Every structure is written in structure tokens, then in C-alpha cells.
Tab-separated table of C-alpha atoms and ligand atoms in Angstrom:
chain	number	residue	atom	x	y	z
A	1	MET	CA	119.244	31.394	50.007
A	2	GLU	CA	116.086	31.253	47.904
A	3	GLY	CA	116.754	30.511	44.252
A	4	SER	CA	120.513	30.810	44.842
A	5	PRO	CA	122.788	28.705	42.623
A	6	GLU	CA	125.187	28.223	45.560
A	7	ARG	CA	122.887	25.682	47.186
A	8	HIS	CA	124.493	22.343	46.509
A	9	SER	CA	122.360	19.386	45.529
A	10	LYS	CA	121.813	16.449	47.879
A	11	LYS	CA	121.407	14.279	44.794
A	12	LYS	CA	118.377	12.440	46.162
A	13	VAL	CA	115.836	12.620	43.360
A	14	VAL	CA	112.282	13.749	44.093
A	15	ALA	CA	109.841	13.294	41.217
A	16	VAL	CA	106.786	15.527	41.423
A	17	VAL	CA	104.110	14.086	39.139
A	18	GLY	CA	101.750	16.861	38.023
A	19	GLY	CA	102.798	20.456	37.398
A	20	GLY	CA	99.476	22.007	38.391
A	21	LEU	CA	99.080	24.394	41.313
A	22	VAL	CA	100.182	22.031	44.086
A	23	GLY	CA	102.873	20.235	42.058
A	24	ALA	CA	104.541	23.476	40.962
A	25	LEU	CA	104.530	24.865	44.514
A	26	ASN	CA	105.772	21.570	45.931
A	27	ALA	CA	108.684	21.589	43.480
A	28	CYS	CA	109.790	24.887	45.076
A	29	PHE	CA	109.567	23.387	48.588
A	30	PHE	CA	111.717	20.350	47.666
A	31	ALA	CA	114.167	22.413	45.581
A	32	LYS	CA	114.638	24.819	48.482
A	33	ARG	CA	115.752	21.833	50.560
A	34	GLY	CA	118.379	20.943	47.955
A	35	PHE	CA	116.865	17.793	46.436
A	36	ASP	CA	117.196	17.110	42.738
A	37	VAL	CA	113.635	17.836	41.651
A	38	GLU	CA	112.016	16.604	38.449
A	39	VAL	CA	108.476	17.719	37.646
A	40	PHE	CA	106.520	15.631	35.133
A	41	GLU	CA	103.441	17.225	33.605
A	42	THR	CA	101.182	15.681	30.990
A	43	ARG	CA	100.246	19.019	29.413
A	44	GLU	CA	102.503	21.178	27.286
A	45	ASP	CA	104.100	24.173	29.038
A	46	ILE	CA	101.094	26.426	29.757
A	47	ARG	CA	103.394	29.460	29.598
A	48	GLN	CA	103.763	28.833	25.875
A	49	ALA	CA	100.329	27.378	25.134
A	50	LYS	CA	97.801	29.428	23.136
A	51	ILE	CA	94.832	27.988	25.026
A	52	VAL	CA	95.047	26.769	28.613
A	53	LYS	CA	92.375	24.196	29.239
A	54	GLY	CA	91.415	23.387	32.782
A	55	ARG	CA	89.118	24.120	35.601
A	56	SER	CA	87.873	27.427	37.054
A	57	ILE	CA	89.324	30.617	35.564
A	58	ASN	CA	89.869	32.197	38.970
A	59	LEU	CA	90.047	30.965	42.561
A	60	ALA	CA	89.773	32.269	46.096
A	61	LEU	CA	93.164	32.313	47.824
A	62	SER	CA	92.922	32.348	51.606
A	63	HIS	CA	95.224	32.497	54.614
A	64	ARG	CA	96.377	28.853	54.511
A	65	GLY	CA	97.343	29.157	50.847
A	66	ARG	CA	99.129	32.439	51.443
A	67	GLN	CA	101.207	30.946	54.254
A	68	ALA	CA	102.555	28.300	51.906
A	69	LEU	CA	103.333	30.881	49.203
A	70	LYS	CA	105.117	32.982	51.806
A	71	HIS	CA	107.349	30.032	52.624
A	72	VAL	CA	108.801	30.048	49.113
A	73	GLY	CA	108.890	33.853	48.866
A	74	MET	CA	105.892	34.114	46.515
A	75	GLU	CA	103.189	35.633	48.727
A	76	GLU	CA	103.680	39.320	47.912
A	77	LYS	CA	103.878	38.772	44.181
A	78	ILE	CA	100.686	36.699	44.035
A	79	VAL	CA	98.757	38.931	46.434
A	80	SER	CA	99.634	41.983	44.304
A	81	GLN	CA	98.007	40.226	41.336
A	82	GLY	CA	94.786	39.389	43.187
A	83	ILE	CA	91.621	41.265	44.096
A	84	PRO	CA	90.637	41.392	47.785
A	85	MET	CA	87.140	40.134	48.588
A	86	HIS	CA	86.082	41.340	52.036
A	87	ALA	CA	82.627	39.777	52.126
A	88	ARG	CA	80.127	37.626	50.327
A	89	MET	CA	77.473	39.713	48.600
A	90	ILE	CA	74.143	37.903	48.646
A	91	HIS	CA	71.806	38.775	45.770
A	92	SER	CA	68.192	38.074	46.711
A	93	LEU	CA	65.379	37.350	44.266
A	94	SER	CA	64.116	40.909	44.666
A	95	GLY	CA	67.530	42.238	43.602
A	96	LYS	CA	68.511	43.327	47.118
A	97	GLN	CA	72.236	42.945	47.921
A	98	SER	CA	73.371	42.047	51.483
A	99	PRO	CA	77.064	41.749	52.406
A	100	ILE	CA	78.230	39.061	54.855
A	101	PRO	CA	81.857	39.757	55.918
A	102	TYR	CA	84.341	36.863	55.908
A	103	GLY	CA	85.926	37.922	59.169
A	104	LYS	CA	86.890	40.941	61.176
A	105	LYS	CA	87.373	44.354	59.608
A	106	GLY	CA	90.403	44.305	57.304
A	107	GLN	CA	90.315	40.531	56.742
A	108	TYR	CA	89.704	39.251	53.245
A	109	ILE	CA	90.270	36.453	50.759
A	110	LEU	CA	91.690	37.120	47.288
A	111	SER	CA	90.428	36.386	43.818
A	112	VAL	CA	93.398	35.153	41.751
A	113	ASP	CA	93.754	34.016	38.160
A	114	ARG	CA	94.380	30.252	38.098
A	115	ALA	CA	96.454	30.112	34.906
A	116	ASN	CA	98.584	33.068	35.978
A	117	LEU	CA	99.192	31.550	39.414
A	118	ASN	CA	100.209	28.241	37.846
A	119	LYS	CA	102.567	30.007	35.408
A	120	GLU	CA	104.166	32.062	38.202
A	121	LEU	CA	104.744	28.927	40.284
A	122	LEU	CA	106.314	27.045	37.370
A	123	THR	CA	108.608	29.999	36.659
A	124	GLU	CA	109.562	30.175	40.332
A	125	ALA	CA	110.304	26.428	40.424
A	126	GLU	CA	112.557	26.866	37.394
A	127	THR	CA	114.693	29.487	39.142
A	128	TYR	CA	116.152	26.674	41.264
A	129	PRO	CA	119.115	25.158	39.423
A	130	ASN	CA	118.300	21.759	40.953
A	131	THR	CA	114.802	21.648	39.366
A	132	LYS	CA	113.871	20.375	35.926
A	133	LEU	CA	110.405	20.731	34.424
A	134	ASN	CA	109.382	17.980	31.989
A	135	PHE	CA	106.245	18.829	30.021
A	136	ASP	CA	104.391	16.463	27.662
A	137	HIS	CA	105.133	13.609	30.076
A	138	LYS	CA	102.062	11.605	31.015
A	139	LEU	CA	102.548	9.124	33.825
A	140	GLN	CA	101.256	5.743	32.705
A	141	ASP	CA	102.457	3.430	35.448
A	142	TRP	CA	104.951	3.192	38.287
A	143	SER	CA	106.340	0.649	40.723
A	144	ALA	CA	106.065	1.086	44.477
A	145	GLU	CA	108.938	-1.374	44.913
A	146	THR	CA	111.534	0.271	42.693
A	147	GLY	CA	110.220	3.814	42.203
A	148	LEU	CA	110.423	3.288	38.436
A	149	MET	CA	107.907	5.402	36.503
A	150	THR	CA	106.804	5.027	32.891
A	151	PHE	CA	105.809	8.156	30.987
A	152	VAL	CA	104.108	8.369	27.602
A	153	ARG	CA	105.213	11.122	25.210
A	154	PRO	CA	102.936	12.816	22.645
A	155	ASP	CA	104.482	10.709	19.823
A	156	GLY	CA	103.451	7.531	21.660
A	157	SER	CA	106.975	6.617	22.793
A	158	THR	CA	107.626	5.780	26.447
A	159	GLU	CA	110.297	6.933	28.851
A	160	GLU	CA	111.327	5.287	32.126
A	161	VAL	CA	112.529	7.368	35.054
A	162	GLU	CA	113.569	6.367	38.585
A	163	ALA	CA	113.279	8.505	41.714
A	164	ASP	CA	113.956	8.187	45.442
A	165	LEU	CA	110.622	9.792	46.292
A	166	ILE	CA	107.529	10.153	44.097
A	167	VAL	CA	105.125	12.945	45.016
A	168	GLY	CA	101.716	12.419	43.432
A	169	CYS	CA	100.256	15.867	42.639
A	170	ASP	CA	98.381	14.715	39.558
A	171	GLY	CA	94.926	15.852	40.568
A	172	ALA	CA	91.542	14.369	41.342
A	173	PHE	CA	91.904	11.494	38.860
A	174	SER	CA	95.475	10.725	39.906
A	175	ALA	CA	97.328	8.030	37.980
A	176	ILE	CA	99.745	7.712	40.924
A	177	ARG	CA	96.821	6.854	43.230
A	178	LYS	CA	95.881	3.860	41.045
A	179	GLN	CA	98.781	1.866	42.555
A	180	PHE	CA	97.445	2.635	46.032
A	181	LEU	CA	94.076	1.134	45.077
A	182	ARG	CA	95.733	-2.220	44.376
A	183	ARG	CA	97.092	-2.429	47.917
A	184	SER	CA	95.583	-3.844	51.056
A	185	ARG	CA	94.253	-1.507	53.764
A	186	PHE	CA	93.910	1.460	51.439
A	187	ASN	CA	90.626	3.245	52.147
A	188	TYR	CA	89.076	5.086	49.259
A	189	SER	CA	85.772	6.783	48.487
A	190	GLN	CA	84.608	9.108	45.762
A	191	THR	CA	81.295	10.927	45.498
A	192	TYR	CA	79.899	12.871	42.580
A	193	ILE	CA	77.355	15.499	43.574
A	194	PRO	CA	74.233	15.832	41.406
A	195	HIS	CA	75.074	19.411	40.367
A	196	GLY	CA	77.492	20.317	37.602
A	197	TYR	CA	79.101	23.688	36.898
A	198	MET	CA	79.587	26.070	33.995
A	199	GLU	CA	81.542	29.283	33.708
A	200	LEU	CA	80.412	32.517	32.074
A	201	THR	CA	82.084	35.923	31.776
A	202	MET	CA	80.461	39.202	32.794
A	203	PRO	CA	82.176	41.968	30.779
A	204	PRO	CA	82.913	45.449	32.177
A	205	ILE	CA	80.417	48.280	31.646
A	206	ASN	CA	82.017	51.527	30.429
A	207	GLU	CA	85.403	49.982	31.234
A	208	GLU	CA	84.448	49.537	34.876
A	209	PHE	CA	83.405	46.461	36.877
A	210	ALA	CA	79.720	45.724	36.261
A	211	MET	CA	79.244	45.077	40.008
A	212	LYS	CA	81.084	46.000	43.211
A	213	PRO	CA	84.502	44.333	42.785
A	214	ASN	CA	85.610	43.589	46.344
A	215	TYR	CA	83.044	40.886	47.013
A	216	LEU	CA	82.386	37.262	46.221
A	217	HIS	CA	78.900	37.621	44.769
A	218	ILE	CA	76.382	34.833	45.410
A	219	TRP	CA	72.917	34.230	43.981
A	220	PRO	CA	71.572	31.393	46.165
A	221	ARG	CA	68.451	29.876	44.617
A	222	ASN	CA	68.017	26.647	46.602
A	223	THR	CA	68.015	24.183	43.694
A	224	PHE	CA	70.912	25.956	41.949
A	225	MET	CA	73.192	28.915	42.523
A	226	MET	CA	75.603	31.280	40.840
A	227	ILE	CA	78.757	32.895	42.189
A	228	ALA	CA	80.949	35.636	40.697
A	229	LEU	CA	84.600	36.429	41.382
A	230	PRO	CA	86.318	39.592	40.042
A	231	ASN	CA	89.274	39.552	37.627
A	232	MET	CA	92.059	42.109	37.131
A	233	ASP	CA	90.704	42.977	33.635
A	234	LYS	CA	87.448	44.202	35.264
A	235	THR	CA	85.438	41.197	34.184
A	236	PHE	CA	83.727	38.785	36.559
A	237	THR	CA	83.846	35.033	36.151
A	238	LEU	CA	80.432	33.604	36.941
A	239	THR	CA	80.257	29.996	38.061
A	240	PHE	CA	76.877	28.517	37.618
A	241	SER	CA	76.110	25.405	39.654
A	242	LEU	CA	73.120	23.546	38.349
A	243	LEU	CA	71.484	20.160	38.258
A	244	ARG	CA	72.582	18.421	35.067
A	245	ASP	CA	69.252	18.202	33.339
A	246	TYR	CA	68.145	21.663	34.353
A	247	PHE	CA	69.047	23.474	31.139
A	248	ARG	CA	70.535	20.509	29.254
A	249	LEU	CA	73.846	22.344	29.095
A	250	PRO	CA	77.267	20.654	29.173
A	251	ALA	CA	78.020	21.199	32.844
A	252	GLN	CA	81.261	19.825	34.347
A	253	ALA	CA	81.052	17.227	37.104
A	254	MET	CA	82.186	17.864	40.682
A	255	VAL	CA	83.766	15.070	42.687
A	256	SER	CA	84.838	14.603	46.289
A	257	VAL	CA	87.615	12.073	46.968
A	258	LYS	CA	88.724	10.825	50.364
A	259	CYS	CA	91.459	8.291	50.925
A	260	SER	CA	93.951	7.025	53.471
A	261	PRO	CA	96.874	6.441	53.884
A	262	TYR	CA	98.537	9.106	51.773
A	263	HIS	CA	101.816	7.222	51.444
A	264	ILE	CA	103.400	3.922	50.399
A	265	GLY	CA	106.492	3.035	52.441
A	266	ASP	CA	109.225	5.586	51.957
A	267	LYS	CA	108.643	5.773	48.206
A	268	CYS	CA	105.492	7.717	47.444
A	269	VAL	CA	103.179	10.342	48.893
A	270	LEU	CA	99.966	11.957	47.612
A	271	MET	CA	99.230	15.680	47.948
A	272	GLY	CA	96.642	18.165	46.702
A	273	ASP	CA	93.593	16.888	44.825
A	274	ALA	CA	95.302	13.520	44.274
A	275	ALA	CA	94.913	12.964	48.021
A	276	HIS	CA	91.725	14.932	48.663
A	277	ALA	CA	89.639	16.382	45.854
A	278	VAL	CA	86.852	18.431	47.431
A	279	VAL	CA	83.748	20.068	45.982
A	280	PRO	CA	84.543	23.751	45.295
A	281	PHE	CA	81.914	25.372	47.556
A	282	TYR	CA	84.246	26.047	50.445
A	283	GLY	CA	86.949	27.584	48.224
A	284	GLN	CA	89.609	25.531	49.986
A	285	GLY	CA	90.741	22.806	47.560
A	286	MET	CA	93.881	24.562	46.369
A	287	ASN	CA	94.408	26.212	49.757
A	288	ALA	CA	94.359	22.824	51.485
A	289	GLY	CA	96.725	21.458	48.827
A	290	PHE	CA	99.118	24.346	49.447
A	291	GLU	CA	98.878	23.658	53.160
A	292	ASP	CA	99.827	20.004	52.483
A	293	CYS	CA	103.193	21.299	51.220
A	294	ILE	CA	103.860	23.330	54.338
A	295	VAL	CA	102.782	20.528	56.712
A	296	PHE	CA	105.029	18.056	54.877
A	297	ASP	CA	107.897	20.533	55.029
A	298	GLU	CA	107.533	20.962	58.796
A	299	ILE	CA	107.565	17.181	59.261
A	300	MET	CA	110.708	16.976	57.101
A	301	ASP	CA	112.376	19.301	59.622
A	302	ARG	CA	111.180	17.272	62.605
A	303	PHE	CA	112.378	13.948	61.177
A	304	SER	CA	115.583	15.182	59.494
A	305	GLU	CA	114.264	14.353	56.002
A	306	ASP	CA	114.101	10.620	56.759
A	307	PHE	CA	111.330	9.542	54.346
A	308	ASN	CA	110.801	6.345	56.356
A	309	ALA	CA	109.575	8.415	59.307
A	310	VAL	CA	108.257	11.479	57.465
A	311	LEU	CA	105.731	9.753	55.203
A	312	PRO	CA	103.728	7.862	57.903
A	313	GLU	CA	103.752	10.952	60.113
A	314	TYR	CA	102.410	13.036	57.239
A	315	THR	CA	99.533	10.569	56.786
A	316	ARG	CA	98.848	10.558	60.532
A	317	VAL	CA	98.745	14.326	60.808
A	318	ARG	CA	97.181	15.278	57.509
A	319	VAL	CA	94.406	12.772	56.785
A	320	PRO	CA	92.010	13.972	59.544
A	321	ASP	CA	92.443	17.635	58.568
A	322	ASP	CA	91.935	17.027	54.845
A	323	HIS	CA	88.880	14.861	55.520
A	324	ALA	CA	87.470	17.663	57.673
A	325	ILE	CA	87.944	20.127	54.774
A	326	ALA	CA	86.143	17.679	52.460
A	327	ASP	CA	83.220	17.460	54.907
A	328	LEU	CA	83.062	21.240	55.330
A	329	ALA	CA	83.075	21.695	51.558
A	330	MET	CA	80.170	19.257	51.259
A	331	TYR	CA	78.303	21.143	53.993
A	332	ASN	CA	78.903	24.445	52.193
A	333	TYR	CA	77.438	22.896	49.038
A	334	ILE	CA	74.085	23.160	50.817
A	335	GLU	CA	74.848	26.316	52.775
A	336	MET	CA	75.787	28.429	49.749
A	337	ARG	CA	72.790	27.284	47.746
A	338	ALA	CA	70.184	27.539	50.462
A	339	HIS	CA	71.197	28.595	53.977
A	340	VAL	CA	72.755	31.936	52.992
A	341	ASN	CA	69.350	32.622	51.502
A	342	SER	CA	67.471	32.161	54.724
A	343	LYS	CA	66.411	35.057	56.928
A	344	TRP	CA	67.700	33.119	59.921
A	345	PHE	CA	71.210	32.867	58.430
A	346	LEU	CA	71.379	36.548	57.538
A	347	PHE	CA	70.205	37.423	61.036
A	348	ARG	CA	72.759	35.084	62.655
A	349	LYS	CA	75.647	36.471	60.558
A	350	HIS	CA	74.508	39.981	61.372
A	351	VAL	CA	74.607	39.178	65.083
A	352	ASP	CA	77.949	37.278	64.780
A	353	ASN	CA	79.625	40.260	63.191
A	354	PHE	CA	79.046	42.496	66.192
B	401	LIG	P1	95.301	20.037	39.590
B	401	LIG	O1	95.148	21.509	39.594
B	401	LIG	O2	94.214	19.202	39.015
B	401	LIG	O3	96.662	19.708	38.832
B	401	LIG	C1	97.016	18.387	38.516
B	401	LIG	C2	98.065	18.425	37.414
B	401	LIG	O4	98.494	17.085	37.140
B	401	LIG	C3	97.516	18.995	36.105
B	401	LIG	O5	98.397	19.958	35.599
B	401	LIG	C4	97.416	17.776	35.195
B	401	LIG	O6	97.595	18.085	33.835
B	401	LIG	C5	98.539	16.896	35.736
B	401	LIG	N1	98.330	15.464	35.495
B	401	LIG	C6	97.178	14.754	35.596
B	401	LIG	N2	97.395	13.461	35.304
B	401	LIG	C7	98.711	13.345	35.003
B	401	LIG	C8	99.541	12.252	34.614
B	401	LIG	N3	99.038	11.018	34.438
B	401	LIG	N4	100.874	12.473	34.390
B	401	LIG	C9	101.406	13.729	34.559
B	401	LIG	N5	100.653	14.806	34.900
B	401	LIG	C10	99.332	14.610	35.140
B	401	LIG	N6	90.249	25.829	45.391
B	401	LIG	C11	90.473	26.891	46.197
B	401	LIG	O7	91.329	26.829	47.091
B	401	LIG	N7	89.770	28.044	46.048
B	401	LIG	C12	88.791	28.186	45.102
B	401	LIG	O8	88.155	29.235	45.015
B	401	LIG	C13	88.535	27.077	44.246
B	401	LIG	N8	87.586	27.163	43.295
B	401	LIG	C14	87.353	26.102	42.485
B	401	LIG	C15	86.344	26.207	41.523
B	401	LIG	C16	86.065	25.133	40.705
B	401	LIG	C17	84.953	25.255	39.693
B	401	LIG	C18	86.803	23.924	40.833
B	401	LIG	C19	86.496	22.750	39.963
B	401	LIG	C20	87.805	23.810	41.788
B	401	LIG	C21	88.090	24.892	42.623
B	401	LIG	N9	89.091	24.829	43.597
B	401	LIG	C22	89.310	25.893	44.424
B	401	LIG	C23	89.868	23.591	43.791
B	401	LIG	C24	91.205	23.663	43.051
B	401	LIG	O9	90.973	23.854	41.695
B	401	LIG	C25	91.986	22.370	43.262
B	401	LIG	O10	91.988	21.996	44.603
B	401	LIG	C26	93.434	22.548	42.780
B	401	LIG	O11	93.464	22.778	41.399
B	401	LIG	C27	94.259	21.319	43.139
B	401	LIG	O12	95.531	21.459	42.622
B	401	LIG	P2	96.368	20.161	42.243
B	401	LIG	O13	97.671	20.670	41.733
B	401	LIG	O14	96.337	19.186	43.348
B	401	LIG	O15	95.547	19.477	41.057
């Protein structure tokens, strides 16, 4: 009964803090279960905003992300707005281009527009009558004992809101996570890599893509690299990963965050980048965040929505997998810059694909 007004509310309040990619999707998951869902997002409504600030213009959506979208009936819509990328296209120094397929014939990942995906997810969340989106609400503080949250509004006033469950989806620099750091036995590490990133746009030539569109293009250059993902308007977004002082350009930092546990009692749980920010080289940050939602949902079924049992089980199941994604992303930081460049790698991939 997706989006149907007949679903009656269970009246337990779930507050999703952060209306980014994972928060907006998560709101759909909780709303589908009949909870009263309140999303609190610090930004204004990006569907009305003239400029949407944020990270990467487009992203690679893969199988794990698609599965989660499918669960809330959004897969087809989002896939139809994406561009399939069947292989990486390696650009060598000499200008030679060599494709390395992602999988078997017919398998691909998709290049999707981040802002559009976020807007679609917010609109989908809003179709549930038991969901309310609160923009311009910046979480300042919250209590693990009472579930009371304090939000700051753009005019400086504050608002207090209580919830039965708080879901921290407020990104890599999560304000929700700050309470976790004050508690005993909370493990936390964050690592900035020396490279930063910048984005450039490659316009179409004669109204056509300037390069072959169905590839994730890579220029591996050992000390730095560039990647390009296609957009529906026939542009490419180039992401340039460089050492900060290389060109003295204002590159954005990239951070990897690992922590454990992901929950406090039966009151709060972290998901998405708030739980596990990863460096972007594996293209799995959002996908892993989307998978968090589906894993949590399955555990909710197994434990009949008893938060007391669900939250520790979620930590037990999810932490090792998310940490593995973080490690793989860090490994790919080297692989995409250097290994894909090596003759040995190209040979191995060539052999693997037969
Ligand atoms: P975010 O997208 O960061 O959303 C957090 C939300 O919380 C934001 O809307 C923010 O405004 C809000 N917020 C923050 N603080 C507060 C507060 N105090 N109160 C209320 N709201 C708050 N992943 C992929 O899967 N594939 C890719 O190809 C890919 N490419 C990437 C390329 C780059 C250059 C980068 C930097 C990342 C890439 N990622 C990719 C990772 C992906 O962007 C993240 O994993 C994803 O955005 C995480 O979603 P999230 O909702 O957890 O966090």
C-alpha cells in the first residue's frame, strides 16, 4: 500500500535528522511501516532553492543502492533518469583509451544527478501522509536519555522536539554523533587523505557528448587523477583529485570516518555518512548508506520493530560491512590513481574478463 492514505499511523515518532540522500530514503522506509516520521534538515527545501550547494554533482548508483530504491518503489524512476556506465575507460598519457568492464556483459552502474535524486526522494517521502519534512531546522543538541532535540531556526530562535527514535542521517560531520563521542566504549576514528577534489564541467561538442557516454572515464596519473561521469544534458562532470598544494586551487577535503557502535540504547541510531563516511574512490558511500536502510528494515521485521532488540542487532550486523567498504574505498584511492595505470593491471583485467 505504498503512499496510500489508508495506512493508519502507529503514532510512535521517528525523527530523521538530515534530509540528504540517506535521510530522505530512510523517511520512506519508516513511513511505509506506519511510523509518524519527522525529517529535520538544516538547509532550505532544495526543490525550491535557486542554488543547491553540496558535494559531487553526479554519483555512481550501483546494485546495492538500487535494491534499496526498489524497496520503496523508486528504482525504475531513478534508473530511467540515469546513464548506464558499462566499463571504466582508462585514458593513458599517450591518449590511448582502454575499457575495463565492471562485470559481465549487460552489467553496469549508473551515473545519476545528486540534486535530482535528493529532490525525488524528498518528494516521495512527502507522499506518505504520516511524514512531515521540516526544512531550515539545524540540530544543535539532543539528549540520549529523553530523546529531546533542540533545533536552531534561521532567525536564531530554537525549537524543542521529542521523538521515540532518532535516526542520525546528518552526514560526515554529524551533530547527532557528537553525543556518542561523550560516551564510554564508543570507538571513533577519522582520517583525512592528502588529496582534495575539484569539479569541472566538460560541455557537449555540437550538442553531443564530447566523449563516449556509457563509461566512467579515468585519467590515472599516479600522483593525481581525474574521473568523468556523464550527465543527461550531454555534459560530463570531471572530478579532479589532487594534492592540495599542487595547483594551489581550493580543493575540497575528503574524510573517512569509522565508528562503533551505531546506536545508543533504544533511542538513537546512525546511518549513512554519519555512521561511515568513506573516501569517494569506490563509488559506494551513498550505496552503502542506502543499504543501511534496507538492512535496518530487515532487522525490524525479524525483531517485530522492538527498538531495544533492533538497534544492537543493527550495530552487530552492519559495523563490519561498513568498515569493509571504508577499507575498500581507501584501497581504491590508490588503485584508481596508480594500479589501473599499470600494464599488469590491464593485463589481469583482460584475463579476468574472459
Ligand atoms: P549527506 O548527503 O551528507 O546528507 C546529510 C544531510 O544532513 C544534508 O542534507 C545536511 O544538510 C544535513 N545536516 C547536516 N548537519 C545537520 C544538522 N545539524 N541538522 C540537520 N540537518 C543536518 N557515493 C556513491 O555511492 N557513489 C558515488 O559515485 C559517490 N561519489 C562521490 C563523489 C564525491 C566527490 C563525494 C564527496 C562523495 C561521493 N559519494 C558517492 C558519497 C556520497 O556523497 C555520500 O555517501 C552520501 O551523500 C551520504 O548521504 P547522507 O545522506 O548520509 O549524507
